Short mmCIF file of C-alpha atoms in Angstrom, two decimals:
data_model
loop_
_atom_site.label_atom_id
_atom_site.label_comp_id
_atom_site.label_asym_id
_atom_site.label_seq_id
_atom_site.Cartn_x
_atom_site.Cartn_y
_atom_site.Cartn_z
CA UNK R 1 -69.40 -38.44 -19.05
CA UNK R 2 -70.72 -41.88 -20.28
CA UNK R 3 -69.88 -41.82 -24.10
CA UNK R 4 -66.46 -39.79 -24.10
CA UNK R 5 -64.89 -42.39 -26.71
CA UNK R 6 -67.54 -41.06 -29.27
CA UNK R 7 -66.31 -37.40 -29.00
CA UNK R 8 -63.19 -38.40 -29.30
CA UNK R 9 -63.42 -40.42 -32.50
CA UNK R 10 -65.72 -37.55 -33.95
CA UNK R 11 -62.96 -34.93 -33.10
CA UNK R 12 -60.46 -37.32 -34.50
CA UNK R 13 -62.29 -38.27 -37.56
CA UNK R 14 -63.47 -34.74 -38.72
CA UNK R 15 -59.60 -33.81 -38.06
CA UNK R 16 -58.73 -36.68 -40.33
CA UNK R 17 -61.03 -35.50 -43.30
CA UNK R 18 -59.70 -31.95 -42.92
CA UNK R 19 -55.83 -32.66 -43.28
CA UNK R 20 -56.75 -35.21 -46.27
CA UNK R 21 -59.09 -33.20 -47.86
CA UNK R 22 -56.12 -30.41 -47.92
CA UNK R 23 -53.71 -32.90 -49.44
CA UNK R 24 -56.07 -34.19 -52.04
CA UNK R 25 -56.82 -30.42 -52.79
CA UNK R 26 -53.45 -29.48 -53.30
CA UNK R 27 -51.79 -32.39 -55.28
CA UNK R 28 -52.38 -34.06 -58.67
CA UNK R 29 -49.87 -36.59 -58.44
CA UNK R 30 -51.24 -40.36 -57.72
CA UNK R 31 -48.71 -40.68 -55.44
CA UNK R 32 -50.86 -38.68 -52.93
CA UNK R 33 -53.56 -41.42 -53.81
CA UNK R 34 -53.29 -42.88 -50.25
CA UNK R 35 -54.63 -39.55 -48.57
CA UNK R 36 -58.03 -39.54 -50.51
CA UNK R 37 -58.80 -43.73 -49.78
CA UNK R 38 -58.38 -42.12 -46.55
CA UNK R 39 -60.55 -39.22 -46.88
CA UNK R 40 -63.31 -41.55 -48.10
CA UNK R 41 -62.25 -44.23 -45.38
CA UNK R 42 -62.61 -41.49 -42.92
CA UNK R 43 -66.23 -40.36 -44.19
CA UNK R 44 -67.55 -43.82 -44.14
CA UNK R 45 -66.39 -44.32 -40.15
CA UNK R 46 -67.93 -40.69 -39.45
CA UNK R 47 -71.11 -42.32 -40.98
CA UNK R 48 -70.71 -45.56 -38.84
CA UNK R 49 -70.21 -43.42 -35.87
CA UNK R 50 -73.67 -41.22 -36.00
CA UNK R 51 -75.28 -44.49 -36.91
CA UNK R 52 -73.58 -46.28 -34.28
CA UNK R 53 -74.70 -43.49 -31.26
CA UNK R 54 -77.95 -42.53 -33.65
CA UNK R 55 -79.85 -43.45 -30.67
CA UNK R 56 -77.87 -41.90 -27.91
CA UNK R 57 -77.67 -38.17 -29.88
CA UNK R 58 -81.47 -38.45 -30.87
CA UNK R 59 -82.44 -38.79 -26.61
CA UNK R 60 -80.19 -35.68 -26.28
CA UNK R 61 -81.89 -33.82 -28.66
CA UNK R 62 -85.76 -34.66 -27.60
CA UNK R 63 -84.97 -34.13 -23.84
CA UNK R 64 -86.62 -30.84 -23.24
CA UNK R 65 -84.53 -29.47 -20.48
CA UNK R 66 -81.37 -29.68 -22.03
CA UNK R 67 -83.37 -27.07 -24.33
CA UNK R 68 -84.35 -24.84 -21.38
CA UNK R 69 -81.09 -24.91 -19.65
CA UNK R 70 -78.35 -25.19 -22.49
CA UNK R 71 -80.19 -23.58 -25.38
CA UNK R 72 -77.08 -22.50 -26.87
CA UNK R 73 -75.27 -25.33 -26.27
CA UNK R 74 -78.31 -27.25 -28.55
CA UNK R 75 -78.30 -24.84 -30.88
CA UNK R 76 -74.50 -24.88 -31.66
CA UNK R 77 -74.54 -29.20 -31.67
CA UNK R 78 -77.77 -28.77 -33.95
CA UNK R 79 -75.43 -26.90 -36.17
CA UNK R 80 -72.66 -28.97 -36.18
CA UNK R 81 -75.00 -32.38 -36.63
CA UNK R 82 -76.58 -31.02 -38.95
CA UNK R 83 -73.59 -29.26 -41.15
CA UNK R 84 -71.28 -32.74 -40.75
CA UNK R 85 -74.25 -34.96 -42.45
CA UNK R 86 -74.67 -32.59 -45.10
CA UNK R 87 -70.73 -32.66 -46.14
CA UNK R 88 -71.16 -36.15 -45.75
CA UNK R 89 -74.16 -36.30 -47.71
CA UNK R 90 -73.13 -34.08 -50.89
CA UNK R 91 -69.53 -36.06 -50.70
CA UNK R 92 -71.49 -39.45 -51.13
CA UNK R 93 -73.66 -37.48 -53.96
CA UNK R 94 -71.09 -36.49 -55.90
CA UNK R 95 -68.72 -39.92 -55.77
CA UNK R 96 -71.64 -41.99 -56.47
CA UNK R 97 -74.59 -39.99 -58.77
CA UNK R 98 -71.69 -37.83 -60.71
CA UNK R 99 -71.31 -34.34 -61.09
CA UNK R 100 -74.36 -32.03 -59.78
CA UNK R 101 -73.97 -28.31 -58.91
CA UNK R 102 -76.05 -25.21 -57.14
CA UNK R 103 -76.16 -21.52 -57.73
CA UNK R 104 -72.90 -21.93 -60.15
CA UNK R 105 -71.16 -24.04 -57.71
CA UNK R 106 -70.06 -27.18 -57.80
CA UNK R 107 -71.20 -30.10 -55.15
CA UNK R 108 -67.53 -30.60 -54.55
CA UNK R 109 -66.73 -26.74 -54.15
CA UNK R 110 -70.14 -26.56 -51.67
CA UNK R 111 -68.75 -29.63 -49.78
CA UNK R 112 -65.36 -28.13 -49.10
CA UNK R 113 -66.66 -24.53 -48.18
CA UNK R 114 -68.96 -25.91 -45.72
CA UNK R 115 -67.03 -28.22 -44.09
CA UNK R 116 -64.19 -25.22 -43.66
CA UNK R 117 -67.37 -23.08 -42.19
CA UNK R 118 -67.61 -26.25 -39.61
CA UNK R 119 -63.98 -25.66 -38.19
CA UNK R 120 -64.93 -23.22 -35.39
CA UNK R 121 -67.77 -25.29 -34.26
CA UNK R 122 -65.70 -28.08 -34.36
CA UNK R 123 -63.26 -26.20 -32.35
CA UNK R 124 -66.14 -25.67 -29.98
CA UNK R 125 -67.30 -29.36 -29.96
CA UNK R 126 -63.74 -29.72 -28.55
CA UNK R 127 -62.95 -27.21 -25.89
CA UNK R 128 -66.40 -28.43 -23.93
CA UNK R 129 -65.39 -31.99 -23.97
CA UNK R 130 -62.08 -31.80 -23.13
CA UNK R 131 -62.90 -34.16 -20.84
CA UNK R 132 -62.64 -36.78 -23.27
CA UNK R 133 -59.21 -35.96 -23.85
CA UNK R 134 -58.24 -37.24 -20.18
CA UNK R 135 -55.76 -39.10 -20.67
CA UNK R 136 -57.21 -42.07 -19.01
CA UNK R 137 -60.04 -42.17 -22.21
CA UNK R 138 -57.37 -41.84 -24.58
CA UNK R 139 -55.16 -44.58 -23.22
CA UNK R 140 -58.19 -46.84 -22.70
CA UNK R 141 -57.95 -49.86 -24.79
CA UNK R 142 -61.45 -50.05 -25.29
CA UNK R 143 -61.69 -46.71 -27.06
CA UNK R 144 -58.64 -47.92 -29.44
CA UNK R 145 -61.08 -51.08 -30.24
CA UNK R 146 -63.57 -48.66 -31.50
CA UNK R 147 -61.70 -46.45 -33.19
CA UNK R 148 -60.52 -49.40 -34.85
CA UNK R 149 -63.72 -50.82 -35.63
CA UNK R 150 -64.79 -47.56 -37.09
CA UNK R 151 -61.97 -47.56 -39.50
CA UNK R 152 -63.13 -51.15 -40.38
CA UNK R 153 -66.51 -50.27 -40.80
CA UNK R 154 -65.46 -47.56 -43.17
CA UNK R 155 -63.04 -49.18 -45.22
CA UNK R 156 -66.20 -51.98 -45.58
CA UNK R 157 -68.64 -49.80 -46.52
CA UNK R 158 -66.60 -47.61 -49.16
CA UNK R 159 -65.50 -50.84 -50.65
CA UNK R 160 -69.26 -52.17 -50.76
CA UNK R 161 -70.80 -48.90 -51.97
CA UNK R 162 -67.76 -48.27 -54.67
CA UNK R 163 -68.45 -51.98 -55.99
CA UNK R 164 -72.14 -51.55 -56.13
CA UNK R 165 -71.64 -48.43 -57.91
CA UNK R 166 -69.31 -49.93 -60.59
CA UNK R 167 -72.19 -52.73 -61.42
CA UNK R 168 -74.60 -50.52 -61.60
CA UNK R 169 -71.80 -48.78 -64.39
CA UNK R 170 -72.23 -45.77 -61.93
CA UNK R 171 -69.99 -42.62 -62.07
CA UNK R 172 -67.08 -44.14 -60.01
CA UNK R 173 -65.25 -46.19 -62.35
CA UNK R 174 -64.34 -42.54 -64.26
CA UNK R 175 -63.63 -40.80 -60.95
CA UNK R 176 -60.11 -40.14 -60.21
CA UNK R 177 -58.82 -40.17 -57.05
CA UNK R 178 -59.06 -36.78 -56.62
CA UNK R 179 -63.03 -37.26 -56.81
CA UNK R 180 -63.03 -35.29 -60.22
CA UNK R 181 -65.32 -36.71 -62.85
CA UNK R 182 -63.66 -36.71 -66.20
CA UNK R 183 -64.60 -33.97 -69.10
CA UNK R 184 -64.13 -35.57 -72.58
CA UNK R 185 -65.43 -33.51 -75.59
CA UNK R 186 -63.64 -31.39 -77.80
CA UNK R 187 -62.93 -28.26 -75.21
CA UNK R 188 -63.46 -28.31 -71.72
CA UNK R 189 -64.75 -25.78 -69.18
CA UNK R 190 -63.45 -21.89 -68.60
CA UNK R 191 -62.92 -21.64 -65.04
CA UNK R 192 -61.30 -19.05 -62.90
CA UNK R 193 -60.05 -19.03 -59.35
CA UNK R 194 -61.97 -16.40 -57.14
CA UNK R 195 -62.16 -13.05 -58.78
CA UNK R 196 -60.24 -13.66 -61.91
CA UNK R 197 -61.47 -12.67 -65.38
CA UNK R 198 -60.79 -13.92 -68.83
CA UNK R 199 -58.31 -11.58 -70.26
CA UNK R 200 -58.21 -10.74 -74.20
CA UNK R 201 -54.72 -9.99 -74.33
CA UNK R 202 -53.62 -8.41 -77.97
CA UNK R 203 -50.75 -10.61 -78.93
CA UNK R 204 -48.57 -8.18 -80.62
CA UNK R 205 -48.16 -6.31 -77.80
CA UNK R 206 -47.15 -9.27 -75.27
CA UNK R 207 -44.24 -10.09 -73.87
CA UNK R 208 -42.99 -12.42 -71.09
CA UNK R 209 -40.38 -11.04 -68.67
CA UNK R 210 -38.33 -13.55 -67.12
CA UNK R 211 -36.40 -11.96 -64.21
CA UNK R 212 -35.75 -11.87 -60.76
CA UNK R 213 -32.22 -13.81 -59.38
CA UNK R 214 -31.05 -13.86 -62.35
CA UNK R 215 -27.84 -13.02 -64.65
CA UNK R 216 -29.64 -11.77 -67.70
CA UNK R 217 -33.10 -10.71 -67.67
CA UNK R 218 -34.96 -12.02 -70.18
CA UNK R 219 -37.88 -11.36 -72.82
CA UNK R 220 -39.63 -13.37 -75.22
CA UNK R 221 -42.86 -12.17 -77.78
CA UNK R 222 -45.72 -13.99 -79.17
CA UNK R 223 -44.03 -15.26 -82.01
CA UNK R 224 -40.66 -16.71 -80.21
CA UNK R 225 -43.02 -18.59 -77.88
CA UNK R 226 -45.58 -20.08 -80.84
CA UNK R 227 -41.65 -21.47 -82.29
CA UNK R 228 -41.59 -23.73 -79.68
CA UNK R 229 -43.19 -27.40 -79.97
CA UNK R 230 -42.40 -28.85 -77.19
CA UNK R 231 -45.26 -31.95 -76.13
CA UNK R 232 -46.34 -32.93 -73.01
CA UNK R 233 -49.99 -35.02 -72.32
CA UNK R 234 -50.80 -33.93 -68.58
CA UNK R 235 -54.42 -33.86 -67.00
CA UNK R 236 -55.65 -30.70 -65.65
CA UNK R 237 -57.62 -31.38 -62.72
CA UNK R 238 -59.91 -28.23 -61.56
CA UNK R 239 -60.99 -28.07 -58.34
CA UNK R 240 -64.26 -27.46 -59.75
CA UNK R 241 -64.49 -31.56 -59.61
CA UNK R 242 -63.82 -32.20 -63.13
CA UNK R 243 -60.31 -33.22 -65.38
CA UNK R 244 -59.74 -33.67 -68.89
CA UNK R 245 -56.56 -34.88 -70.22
CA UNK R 246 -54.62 -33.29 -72.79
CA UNK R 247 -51.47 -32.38 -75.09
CA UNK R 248 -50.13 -29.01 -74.22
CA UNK R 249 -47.23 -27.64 -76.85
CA UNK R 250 -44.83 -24.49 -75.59
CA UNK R 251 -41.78 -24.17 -74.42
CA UNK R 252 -40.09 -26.22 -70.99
CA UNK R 253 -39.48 -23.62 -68.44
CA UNK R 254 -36.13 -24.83 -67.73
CA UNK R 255 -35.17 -23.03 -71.47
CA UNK R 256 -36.61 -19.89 -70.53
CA UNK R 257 -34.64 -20.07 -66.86
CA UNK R 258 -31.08 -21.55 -68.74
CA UNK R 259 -31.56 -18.21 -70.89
CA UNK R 260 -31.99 -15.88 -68.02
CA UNK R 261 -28.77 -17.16 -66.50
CA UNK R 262 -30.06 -18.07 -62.93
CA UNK R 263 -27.84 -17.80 -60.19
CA UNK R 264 -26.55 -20.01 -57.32
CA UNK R 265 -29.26 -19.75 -54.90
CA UNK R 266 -32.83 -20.09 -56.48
CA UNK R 267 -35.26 -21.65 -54.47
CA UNK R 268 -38.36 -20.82 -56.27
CA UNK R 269 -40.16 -19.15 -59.08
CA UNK R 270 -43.15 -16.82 -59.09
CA UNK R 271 -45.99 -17.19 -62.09
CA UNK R 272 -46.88 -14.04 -62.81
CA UNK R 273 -50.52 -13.50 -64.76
CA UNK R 274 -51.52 -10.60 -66.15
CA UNK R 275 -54.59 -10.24 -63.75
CA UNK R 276 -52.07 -10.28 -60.68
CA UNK R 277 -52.92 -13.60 -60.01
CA UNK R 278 -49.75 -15.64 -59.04
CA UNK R 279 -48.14 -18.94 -57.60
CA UNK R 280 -44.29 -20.33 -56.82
CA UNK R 281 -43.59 -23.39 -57.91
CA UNK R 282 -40.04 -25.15 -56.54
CA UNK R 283 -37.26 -25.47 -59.22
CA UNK R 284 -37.32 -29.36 -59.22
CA UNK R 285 -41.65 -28.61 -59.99
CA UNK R 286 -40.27 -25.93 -62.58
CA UNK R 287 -38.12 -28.66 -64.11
CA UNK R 288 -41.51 -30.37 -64.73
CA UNK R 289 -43.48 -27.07 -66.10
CA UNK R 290 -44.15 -25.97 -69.51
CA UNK R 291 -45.75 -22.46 -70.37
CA UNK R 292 -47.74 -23.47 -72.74
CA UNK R 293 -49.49 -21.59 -75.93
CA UNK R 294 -51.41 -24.64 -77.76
CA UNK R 295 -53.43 -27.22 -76.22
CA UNK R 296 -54.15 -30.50 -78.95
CA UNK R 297 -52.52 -28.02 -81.69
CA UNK R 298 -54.92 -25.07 -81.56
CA UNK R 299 -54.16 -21.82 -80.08
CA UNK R 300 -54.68 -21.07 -76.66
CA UNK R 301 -58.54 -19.52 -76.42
CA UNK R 302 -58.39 -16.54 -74.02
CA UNK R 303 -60.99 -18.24 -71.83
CA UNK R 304 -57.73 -21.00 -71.57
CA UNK R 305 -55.24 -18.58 -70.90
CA UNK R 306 -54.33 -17.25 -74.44
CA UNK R 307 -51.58 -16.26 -74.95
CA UNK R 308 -49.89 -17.88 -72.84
CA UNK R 309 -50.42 -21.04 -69.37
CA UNK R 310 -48.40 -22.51 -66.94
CA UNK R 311 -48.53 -26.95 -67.29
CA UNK R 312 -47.45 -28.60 -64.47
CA UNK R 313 -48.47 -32.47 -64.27
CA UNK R 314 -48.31 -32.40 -60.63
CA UNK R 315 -50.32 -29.81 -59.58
CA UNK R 316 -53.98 -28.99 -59.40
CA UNK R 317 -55.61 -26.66 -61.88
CA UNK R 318 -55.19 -23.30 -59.50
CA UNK R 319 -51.66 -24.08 -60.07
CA UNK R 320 -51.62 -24.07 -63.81
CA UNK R 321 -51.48 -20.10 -64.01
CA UNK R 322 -53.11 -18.04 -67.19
CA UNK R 323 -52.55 -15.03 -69.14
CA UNK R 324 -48.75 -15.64 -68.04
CA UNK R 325 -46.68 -12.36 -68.36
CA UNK R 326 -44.23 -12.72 -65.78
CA UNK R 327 -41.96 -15.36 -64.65
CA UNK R 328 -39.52 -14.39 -61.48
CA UNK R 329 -36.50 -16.43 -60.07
CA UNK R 330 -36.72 -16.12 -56.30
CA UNK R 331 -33.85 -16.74 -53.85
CA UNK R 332 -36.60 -17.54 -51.25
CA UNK R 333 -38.71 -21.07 -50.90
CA UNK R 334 -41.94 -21.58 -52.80
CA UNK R 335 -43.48 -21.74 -49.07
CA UNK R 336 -43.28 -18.12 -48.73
CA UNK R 337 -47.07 -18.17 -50.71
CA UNK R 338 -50.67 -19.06 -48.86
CA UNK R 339 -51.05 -22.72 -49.38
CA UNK R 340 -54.05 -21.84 -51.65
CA UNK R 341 -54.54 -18.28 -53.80
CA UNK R 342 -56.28 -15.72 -51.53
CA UNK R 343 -57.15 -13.52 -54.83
#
């Protein structure tokens, strides 16, 4: 094989942009600001790279007998080209021209699905070179060079396309790191997660349960919860691409667990909404989580989770559960959940 360095750095790339992609998915916290320079780092070199071999992959593709004799073989790299320049290419659209969406979606929910629909072909991509993963390419200190040049190549060009973009007073000096573009008028928008539907809950006939490993079970109504006036100015940030920051008023969680008595033990609590949608949270990210039933002093709408939302500065808007009904002390980690909601 006379380029196996380049399948190597496109296995290693792609791999790259899936495991920081995850961590900028799942975390609101600027700590985690690192893994999405890195994401966009990582884009940039993947870039470099097709630009870099442009010529070599273009000879592949207009020699005719590789199309008589490995027609699916074509077929499947045709897809995988093809699919990794279009997640590049709606990535770079939405960090630098703003927000944009199709068919309802979002450019940053169609760049996420599609580059999750690109795992088994990347998968593919890998099993027939494996040949590249001789241990006498990886070692080579030329393909380390590369690699490294790659990553300096796309750590220039982010840094060259995010300063043009700022003089040109484009879109990115609003971004946060997350890539969400910021929503600043009086509401913001009403979005669910999968097959959710706004609820129109009749407030004199909720009531929050707090249960589970527990001493005393506990209730609360409407009006105990709307008593509470506790502040805290945290930025939801939808997955959607867009955040809007904002004071939430409720009650801290750690009141409603110090009146349920928990005992020795807890390792997590459940969110319970009243669609069945749920989500643990750890008791140190409990410590940090109001349910909240005003947002900038106005009622919850039912479209924001009236009567009653989970706030939780850390975590991404999926997190932040609605139409709360339920809250459960578990005696189990907050890892025994999918990493993301599957309903």
């Amino acid at each position: 094989m006379r380029f196996p360095w380049a399948n190597i750095a496109l296995i290693l790339l792609f791999a790259v942009e899936l495991v920081t992609g995850y961590l900028g998915l799942t975390h609101n916290n600027p700590e985690w600001i690192a893994a999405m320079h890195i994401h966009r780092i990582t884009g940039f070199s993947i870039l470099a790279l097709f630009l870099w071999k442009s010529r070599n992959i273009l000879g592949s593709f207009r020699t005719r007998r590789n199309w008589k004799t490995h027609l699916e073989t074509m077929l499947a790299s045709s897809a995988l080209l093809v699919g990794l320049l279009i997640v590049l290419g709606l990535g770079l659209a939405w960090s630098h021209f703003g927000p944009y969406s199709f068919l309802g979606f979002s450019g940053t929910t169609i760049h996420l699905n599609l580059a999750l629909l690109l795992i088994p072909l990347l998968v593919w991509h890998s099993l027939r070179h494996k040949i590249s993963f001789r241990m006498r390419y990886v070692a080579d200190r030329r393909n380390v060079l590369r690699l490294g040049g790659l990553a300096v190549a796309g750590l220039a060009l982010w840094q060259v396309t995010d300063r043009l973009n700022i003089l040109a007073d484009g879109p990115v000096a609003d971004r946060r790191f997350t890539g969400s573009h910021p929503e600043n008028g009086p509401d913001f928008p009403v979005t669910m997660w999968l097959d959710d539907r706004t609820q129109h809950i009749d407030g004199a006939q909720w009531r929050l349960r707090v249960n589970g490993h527990v001493e005393r079970p506990y209730e609360m109504d409407l009006e105990e919860l709307q008593s509470w006036n506790s502040r805290l100015t945290a930025i939801l940030d939808c997955t959607g691409g867009w955040y809007t920051t904002r004071e939430w008023q409720g009650v801290p969680v750690t009141e409603l667990l110090a009146r349920a008595n928990v005992k020795p033990g807890a390792g997590s609590i459940t969110i319970r909404s009243r669609t069945g949608y749920f989500r643990r949270y750890s008791m140190a990210e409990a410590e940090r989580a109001l349910l909240a039933s005003r947002v900038d002093g106005a009622p919850l709408s039912p479209g924001h989770g009236f009567p009653a939302r989970m706030v939780e500065p850390h975590k991404r808007g999926y997190d932040w559960v609605k139409w709360v009904d339920e809250i459960t002390v578990n005696d189990t980690s907050k890892f025994w959940q999918p990493p993301l909601p599957v309903t």
